[in-house]
Short mmCIF file of C-alpha atoms and ligand atoms in Angstrom, two decimals:
data_model
loop_
_atom_site.label_atom_id
_atom_site.label_comp_id
_atom_site.label_asym_id
_atom_site.label_seq_id
_atom_site.Cartn_x
_atom_site.Cartn_y
_atom_site.Cartn_z
CA MET A 13 54.35 30.81 29.98
CA VAL A 14 50.72 30.01 30.81
CA PRO A 15 49.56 26.75 29.27
CA ARG A 16 46.40 27.09 27.22
CA LEU A 17 43.72 24.86 28.68
CA CYS A 18 41.72 24.01 25.60
CA PRO A 19 43.54 24.91 22.44
CA PRO A 20 41.08 25.20 19.55
CA ARG A 21 43.34 23.21 17.30
CA ARG A 22 40.78 21.53 15.16
CA PRO A 23 37.60 23.56 15.17
CA LEU A 24 36.29 21.75 12.09
CA ALA A 25 36.75 18.34 13.67
CA TRP A 26 34.93 19.51 16.79
CA LEU A 27 32.08 20.94 14.72
CA LEU A 28 31.73 17.72 12.75
CA ALA A 29 31.78 15.62 15.90
CA GLY A 30 29.14 17.87 17.45
CA LEU A 31 26.89 17.67 14.42
CA GLY A 32 27.33 13.91 14.26
CA GLY A 33 26.37 13.61 17.92
CA LEU A 34 23.29 15.73 17.40
CA ALA A 35 22.26 13.67 14.38
CA LEU A 36 22.66 10.47 16.38
CA VAL A 37 20.59 11.81 19.27
CA SER A 38 17.90 12.93 16.83
CA LEU A 39 17.84 9.59 15.04
CA LEU A 40 17.56 7.71 18.30
CA ALA A 41 14.95 10.00 19.79
CA GLY A 42 12.72 10.61 16.82
CA GLY A 43 13.41 7.75 14.47
CA THR A 44 14.18 10.22 11.71
CA GLY A 45 16.92 12.63 10.83
CA GLU A 46 14.64 14.82 8.74
CA GLU A 47 13.49 16.93 11.64
CA LEU A 48 17.07 17.67 12.54
CA LEU A 49 17.69 18.72 8.96
CA ALA A 50 14.70 21.04 9.02
CA TRP A 51 15.83 22.43 12.34
CA ALA A 52 19.34 23.04 11.04
CA LEU A 53 18.22 24.50 7.72
CA GLY A 54 15.25 26.42 9.12
CA PRO A 55 17.11 29.70 9.68
CA PHE A 56 18.25 29.68 6.05
CA LEU A 57 14.90 28.74 4.54
CA GLY A 58 12.88 31.57 6.00
CA GLY A 59 13.86 34.81 7.62
CA GLU A 60 12.22 36.66 10.44
CA GLY A 61 8.73 37.64 9.40
CA PRO A 62 7.19 41.06 9.78
CA PRO A 63 6.04 41.86 13.34
CA LEU A 64 2.68 40.52 14.47
CA PRO A 65 0.00 42.56 12.67
CA PRO A 66 -1.79 44.75 15.23
CA ASP A 67 -5.22 44.06 13.75
CA LEU A 68 -5.67 40.52 12.51
CA PRO A 69 -8.48 40.03 9.97
CA LEU A 70 -10.73 38.19 12.44
CA PRO A 71 -14.10 36.87 11.24
CA GLY A 72 -17.07 38.93 12.44
CA PRO A 73 -20.15 37.33 14.01
CA GLY A 74 -21.82 37.38 10.58
CA ALA A 75 -19.22 34.95 9.24
CA PHE A 76 -20.71 32.05 11.20
CA LEU A 77 -23.93 30.06 11.03
CA LEU A 78 -22.87 28.17 14.16
CA PRO A 79 -20.15 30.24 15.90
CA ASN A 80 -19.79 27.95 18.94
CA ALA A 81 -17.80 30.77 20.54
CA GLY A 82 -17.39 29.07 23.94
CA ALA A 83 -16.16 25.70 22.67
CA CYS A 84 -12.54 26.36 23.57
CA GLY A 85 -13.28 27.17 27.21
CA PRO A 86 -13.25 27.34 30.12
CA ARG A 87 -9.46 26.93 29.80
CA ALA A 88 -7.78 26.97 26.41
CA PRO A 89 -6.23 23.65 25.38
CA PHE A 90 -2.53 23.26 24.62
CA LEU A 91 -3.45 21.82 21.21
CA LEU A 92 -6.63 22.75 19.37
CA VAL A 93 -7.47 20.39 16.49
CA LEU A 94 -9.83 21.69 13.82
CA VAL A 95 -11.11 18.98 11.52
CA ALA A 96 -12.22 20.11 8.06
CA SER A 97 -15.44 18.16 7.56
CA ALA A 98 -18.45 18.33 5.23
CA PRO A 99 -22.12 18.40 6.24
CA GLY A 100 -22.78 14.88 4.93
CA HIS A 101 -19.76 13.29 6.67
CA VAL A 102 -21.69 12.31 9.80
CA ALA A 103 -20.08 8.86 10.00
CA GLN A 104 -16.57 10.28 9.65
CA ARG A 105 -17.20 12.73 12.49
CA GLN A 106 -18.62 9.93 14.62
CA ALA A 107 -15.50 7.80 14.02
CA VAL A 108 -13.25 10.71 15.02
CA ARG A 109 -15.30 11.40 18.17
CA ALA A 110 -15.22 7.73 19.12
CA SER A 111 -11.43 7.65 18.82
CA TRP A 112 -8.79 10.38 19.05
CA GLY A 113 -11.21 13.31 18.72
CA GLY A 114 -12.96 12.42 21.97
CA ALA A 115 -9.82 12.89 24.07
CA ARG A 116 -9.52 15.95 26.33
CA ARG A 117 -6.02 15.05 27.48
CA ALA A 118 -3.27 13.47 25.41
CA GLY A 119 0.45 13.08 26.04
CA GLY A 120 0.03 14.98 29.32
CA GLN A 121 -1.51 18.02 27.58
CA ALA A 122 -5.04 19.43 27.32
CA VAL A 123 -6.44 18.92 23.82
CA ARG A 124 -9.73 19.78 22.11
CA THR A 125 -11.09 18.65 18.74
CA LEU A 126 -13.76 20.57 16.81
CA PHE A 127 -15.18 20.20 13.30
CA ALA A 128 -15.29 23.03 10.76
CA LEU A 129 -18.03 23.01 8.11
CA GLY A 130 -19.72 25.22 5.58
CA ALA A 131 -23.43 25.42 4.76
CA PRO A 132 -25.25 22.40 3.30
CA GLY A 133 -27.54 22.62 0.29
CA SER A 134 -30.87 22.28 2.11
CA GLY A 135 -32.70 23.49 5.21
CA GLU A 136 -33.33 19.90 6.22
CA GLU A 137 -29.60 19.12 6.29
CA GLN A 138 -29.01 22.34 8.24
CA ALA A 139 -31.58 21.27 10.85
CA GLN A 140 -29.77 17.91 11.17
CA LEU A 141 -26.46 19.70 11.66
CA GLU A 142 -27.96 21.91 14.34
CA ARG A 143 -29.19 18.83 16.20
CA GLU A 144 -25.72 17.30 15.92
CA ALA A 145 -24.16 20.56 17.17
CA GLN A 146 -26.51 20.58 20.15
CA ARG A 147 -25.76 17.00 21.07
CA HIS A 148 -21.96 17.16 20.75
CA GLY A 149 -21.08 20.86 21.06
CA ASP A 150 -18.19 20.45 18.65
CA LEU A 151 -19.29 22.02 15.34
CA VAL A 152 -18.14 25.38 13.97
CA GLN A 153 -20.02 26.39 10.84
CA GLY A 154 -19.18 29.16 8.41
CA ARG A 155 -21.60 31.11 6.23
CA PHE A 156 -20.45 29.82 2.83
CA ALA A 157 -21.48 26.98 0.55
CA ASP A 158 -19.69 23.79 1.61
CA THR A 159 -18.16 22.83 -1.73
CA TYR A 160 -14.80 21.47 -2.75
CA ALA A 161 -13.94 24.77 -4.43
CA ASN A 162 -14.63 26.57 -1.15
CA LEU A 163 -12.19 24.53 0.96
CA THR A 164 -9.85 27.51 1.15
CA LEU A 165 -12.67 29.50 2.77
CA LYS A 166 -13.04 26.69 5.32
CA THR A 167 -9.38 26.97 6.28
CA LEU A 168 -9.68 30.74 6.55
CA LEU A 169 -12.70 30.21 8.77
CA LEU A 170 -11.01 27.76 11.10
CA LEU A 171 -7.86 29.88 11.46
CA GLY A 172 -10.03 32.92 12.10
CA TRP A 173 -12.12 31.01 14.62
CA ALA A 174 -8.98 29.85 16.46
CA ALA A 175 -7.59 33.40 16.65
CA ALA A 176 -10.93 34.93 17.69
CA HIS A 177 -12.22 32.27 20.08
CA CYS A 178 -9.21 30.24 21.18
CA PRO A 179 -6.26 32.64 21.11
CA ASP A 180 -4.53 31.01 24.09
CA ALA A 181 -4.13 27.56 22.52
CA ALA A 182 -0.40 27.07 22.01
CA PHE A 183 -0.89 25.07 18.79
CA VAL A 184 -3.61 24.68 16.17
CA ALA A 185 -3.75 21.60 13.95
CA LYS A 186 -5.84 21.36 10.78
CA VAL A 187 -6.67 17.81 9.70
CA ASP A 188 -9.13 16.16 7.31
CA ASP A 189 -11.94 14.01 8.67
CA ASP A 190 -10.49 10.78 7.27
CA VAL A 191 -7.22 11.20 9.15
CA PHE A 192 -6.06 9.19 12.13
CA LEU A 193 -4.21 11.53 14.45
CA ASN A 194 -1.92 10.15 17.13
CA LEU A 195 -2.76 12.93 19.56
CA PRO A 196 -0.57 11.69 22.45
CA ALA A 197 2.56 11.41 20.25
CA LEU A 198 1.90 14.76 18.58
CA ALA A 199 1.18 16.59 21.85
CA ARG A 200 4.31 15.13 23.45
CA HIS A 201 6.39 16.16 20.47
CA LEU A 202 5.03 19.72 20.50
CA ALA A 203 5.47 20.09 24.25
CA ALA A 204 9.11 18.99 23.98
CA ARG A 205 10.04 21.63 21.41
CA PRO A 206 12.71 23.97 22.66
CA GLY A 207 11.97 27.68 22.57
CA PRO A 208 9.13 29.70 21.14
CA ARG A 209 10.18 29.69 17.47
CA PRO A 210 7.00 29.78 15.33
CA LEU A 211 6.18 26.36 13.89
CA TYR A 212 4.48 25.28 10.65
CA LEU A 213 4.82 21.50 10.77
CA GLY A 214 3.65 18.81 8.39
CA ARG A 215 4.50 16.74 5.39
CA VAL A 216 6.28 19.21 3.14
CA HIS A 217 5.56 19.22 -0.59
CA TRP A 218 8.54 20.38 -2.64
CA TRP A 219 8.49 22.35 -5.86
CA VAL A 220 4.87 21.71 -6.85
CA SER A 221 3.88 23.46 -10.08
CA PRO A 222 0.58 25.36 -10.43
CA THR A 223 -2.04 23.65 -12.62
CA ARG A 224 -2.67 25.80 -15.67
CA GLN A 225 -5.51 23.74 -17.22
CA PRO A 226 -8.67 25.86 -16.88
CA SER A 227 -10.92 22.80 -16.37
CA HIS A 228 -8.94 21.51 -13.36
CA PRO A 229 -10.40 22.15 -9.87
CA HIS A 230 -6.98 23.42 -8.75
CA HIS A 231 -6.57 25.70 -11.73
CA VAL A 232 -4.33 28.67 -10.92
CA PRO A 233 -4.16 31.24 -13.75
CA ALA A 234 -0.75 32.73 -14.46
CA SER A 235 -2.31 36.16 -13.92
CA VAL A 236 -2.97 35.21 -10.27
CA TYR A 237 0.29 33.33 -9.61
CA PRO A 238 2.88 33.72 -12.36
CA ALA A 239 5.81 31.76 -10.85
CA GLY A 240 6.51 28.22 -12.10
CA ALA A 241 6.43 26.55 -8.67
CA PHE A 242 4.77 27.10 -5.31
CA PRO A 243 6.89 27.72 -2.24
CA LEU A 244 7.34 24.72 0.07
CA TYR A 245 4.09 23.98 1.87
CA CYS A 246 2.65 21.36 4.21
CA SER A 247 0.20 18.79 2.86
CA GLY A 248 -3.36 19.72 3.83
CA THR A 249 -4.29 16.34 5.26
CA ALA A 250 -2.63 17.27 8.56
CA TYR A 251 -0.50 20.24 9.59
CA VAL A 252 0.25 22.11 12.81
CA LEU A 253 0.73 25.83 13.37
CA SER A 254 1.99 27.34 16.58
CA ARG A 255 -0.11 30.23 17.90
CA GLU A 256 2.18 32.86 16.48
CA ALA A 257 2.52 31.04 13.16
CA ALA A 258 -1.28 30.82 12.84
CA TRP A 259 -1.55 34.54 13.52
CA ARG A 260 1.09 35.30 10.92
CA VAL A 261 -0.70 33.18 8.31
CA LEU A 262 -3.99 34.88 9.12
CA GLY A 263 -2.33 38.29 8.99
CA ALA A 264 -1.07 37.51 5.50
CA THR A 265 -4.47 36.49 4.08
CA PRO A 266 -5.53 39.99 2.89
CA HIS A 267 -2.33 40.17 0.83
CA VAL A 268 -2.41 36.76 -0.86
CA PRO A 269 -4.78 35.82 -3.73
CA LEU A 270 -7.25 33.03 -2.84
CA VAL A 271 -5.90 30.04 -4.72
CA ALA A 272 -6.90 26.40 -4.41
CA PRO A 273 -6.06 23.99 -2.91
CA GLU A 274 -6.14 25.24 0.65
CA ASP A 275 -2.75 23.82 1.63
CA VAL A 276 -1.05 25.76 -1.16
CA TYR A 277 -2.87 28.88 0.00
CA VAL A 278 -1.65 28.41 3.57
CA GLY A 279 1.86 27.85 2.19
CA LEU A 280 1.68 31.08 0.19
CA CYS A 281 0.49 33.00 3.26
CA ALA A 282 3.25 31.42 5.37
CA ARG A 283 5.81 32.42 2.76
CA TRP A 284 4.46 35.97 2.71
CA ALA A 285 4.80 36.05 6.48
CA GLY A 286 8.37 34.70 6.43
CA LEU A 287 7.51 31.28 7.90
CA ALA A 288 9.37 28.20 6.63
CA PRO A 289 7.59 24.84 6.88
CA THR A 290 9.18 22.10 8.97
CA HIS A 291 9.00 18.64 7.43
CA SER A 292 8.13 15.61 9.51
CA ALA A 293 8.16 12.15 7.96
CA ARG A 294 5.94 11.11 10.88
CA VAL A 295 3.08 12.99 9.22
CA ALA A 296 2.23 10.23 6.74
CA GLY A 297 0.78 10.52 3.27
CA ALA A 298 -2.01 8.47 1.75
CA ALA A 299 -0.13 5.16 1.46
CA HIS A 300 -1.92 2.16 2.96
CA TYR A 301 -0.19 1.75 6.28
CA PRO A 302 -1.25 -1.64 7.65
CA LEU A 303 -2.52 -1.50 11.24
CA ASP A 304 0.84 -2.05 12.87
CA PRO A 305 0.84 -1.25 16.61
CA CYS A 306 4.28 0.39 16.53
CA CYS A 307 3.53 2.62 13.51
CA TYR A 308 0.07 3.74 14.62
CA GLY A 309 0.70 3.64 18.35
CA GLU A 310 4.00 5.48 18.48
CA VAL A 311 5.88 6.35 15.29
CA LEU A 312 3.41 8.17 13.03
CA PHE A 313 1.68 11.43 13.99
CA SER A 314 -1.03 11.05 11.36
CA VAL A 315 -2.23 8.64 8.70
CA HIS A 316 -4.54 9.62 5.86
CA GLN A 317 -7.56 7.66 4.57
CA VAL A 318 -8.31 5.62 7.66
CA GLY A 319 -11.80 4.11 7.88
CA PRO A 320 -13.97 4.00 11.01
CA ARG A 321 -13.01 0.53 12.26
CA ALA A 322 -9.30 1.15 11.71
CA MET A 323 -9.65 4.54 13.43
CA ARG A 324 -10.83 2.90 16.66
CA ALA A 325 -8.32 0.06 16.47
CA ALA A 326 -5.45 2.50 15.86
CA TRP A 327 -6.55 4.70 18.75
CA ALA A 328 -6.43 1.69 21.09
CA MET A 329 -2.80 1.17 20.00
CA THR A 330 -1.77 4.58 21.35
CA GLU A 331 -2.66 3.41 24.84
CA ALA A 332 -0.03 0.65 25.00
CA GLU A 333 2.20 0.85 28.10
CA PRO A 334 5.15 1.37 28.16
CA GLY A 335 5.04 1.66 24.34
CA ALA A 336 4.01 -0.16 21.22
CA CYS A 337 7.47 -0.54 19.64
CA SER A 338 10.35 -2.85 20.41
CA LEU A 339 13.77 -1.23 20.64
CA LEU A 340 14.63 -2.33 17.10
CA GLN A 341 11.28 -1.12 15.73
CA ARG A 342 11.76 2.23 17.40
CA ALA A 343 15.25 2.61 15.95
CA LEU A 344 13.95 1.82 12.45
CA GLY A 345 11.03 4.20 13.02
CA VAL A 346 9.37 5.73 9.97
CA LEU A 347 11.54 3.72 7.60
CA ARG A 348 10.03 0.45 8.80
CA CYS A 349 6.47 1.83 8.58
CA LYS A 350 7.08 3.01 5.02
CA GLY A 351 8.43 -0.42 4.16
CA LEU A 352 5.27 -2.05 5.52
CA ALA A 353 3.11 0.36 3.49
CA LEU A 354 5.11 -0.41 0.37
CA LEU A 355 4.62 -4.16 0.87
CA GLU A 356 0.89 -3.63 1.38
CA ASP A 357 0.68 -1.69 -1.89
CA LEU A 358 2.77 -4.29 -3.73
CA TRP A 359 0.51 -7.14 -2.69
CA GLY A 360 -2.48 -5.04 -3.68
CA ALA A 361 -4.31 -5.86 -0.48
CA GLY A 362 -5.22 -2.25 0.26
CA SER A 363 -7.40 -1.34 3.20
CA GLN A 364 -10.89 -2.81 3.18
CA ASP A 365 -11.94 -0.22 5.70
CA ALA A 366 -11.05 3.01 3.88
CA TRP A 367 -13.74 5.53 3.07
CA ALA A 368 -15.15 5.14 -0.42
CA PRO A 369 -14.18 8.17 -2.52
CA SER A 370 -17.11 10.56 -2.56
C1 NAG B 7 -18.41 29.57 -2.09
O1 NAG B 7 -19.30 30.10 -1.14
C2 NAG B 7 -19.96 31.26 -1.56
C3 NAG B 7 -20.76 31.79 -0.39
O2 NAG B 7 -21.72 30.87 0.03
C4 NAG B 7 -20.85 30.95 -2.76
O3 NAG B 7 -21.48 32.14 -3.21
C5 NAG B 7 -19.97 30.37 -3.86
O4 NAG B 7 -20.80 29.94 -4.92
C6 NAG B 7 -19.16 29.22 -3.36
N1 NAG B 7 -18.21 28.88 -4.39
C7 NAG B 7 -18.14 27.70 -4.93
C8 NAG B 7 -17.21 27.58 -6.07
O5 NAG B 7 -18.79 26.74 -4.55
#
């Protein structure tokens, strides 16, 4: 009788041990188990999408006031960041350029940051924008009125621009102009992803209901979207699409009604294309995260509502060698940062440096 070398006596125990090991590795490496959960559940949340559409709805030359068609070159970056900005937000753009947006390499990868805008109300403002574009070479401007209600058009424009003029970038991120982005941490994270599975990464909103009040800026009539809740989608303050995911979203746009806000629209397009969002707790919401070197320098990918002084200070924290966190801080990860934000909110200190609501 031949002895069996490895009798599969307790397959369930082995499976549990394996899963436990994976969870531990994920917790230690990323400071959060949520990404592991998304990775494990991903195949069940969204199926394979339709094949890449042969003719993507790319914007024609007439779609742009400032097309800036060469801005991605001469070699496409690994990560292209498109910042949704408004014509009047000159100071916000300056703060981004002076911090993370000025970097051409981050986390060992080539990166490029550009600003996406619509048209201002006056010729004088347009002339100012053209001077700014000439000086910095980082503006992409669409031919539509730059209004809050047109933010969805801005997202369509920036996705179209990326597909038309930067198709070789491996990832495209869309962020708002009051967001601090930890480019090195994000680029490292993206580069370490195994395999080419399409990615739609951000802070996932669950089971959000459409607003049915006609006076609300995000009003979605039942005739346009009858269901009681939107599919899962990534918060619009900061999200990342892999090249293929961005193409799929763009390919879905002719089939999906233009609803506001833009992040819901992208979520609807992603759903149409069979793309499930991946949640990351490291993409932070609008809580007041105090300027903690470990949170800003290493743990969080993005923080919303960061003023110009904090933007520069936070960017300096990403340059700490070997890292900004102690071992204990790293193990506590996002949890510790959320605790700090909670304390800040409880004491009512708030950030003195945030942008005034406009
Ligand atoms: C959106 O932009 C278009 C094109 O410029 C303009 O006609 C329309 O009024 C804008 N919509 C809103 C709600 O601002």
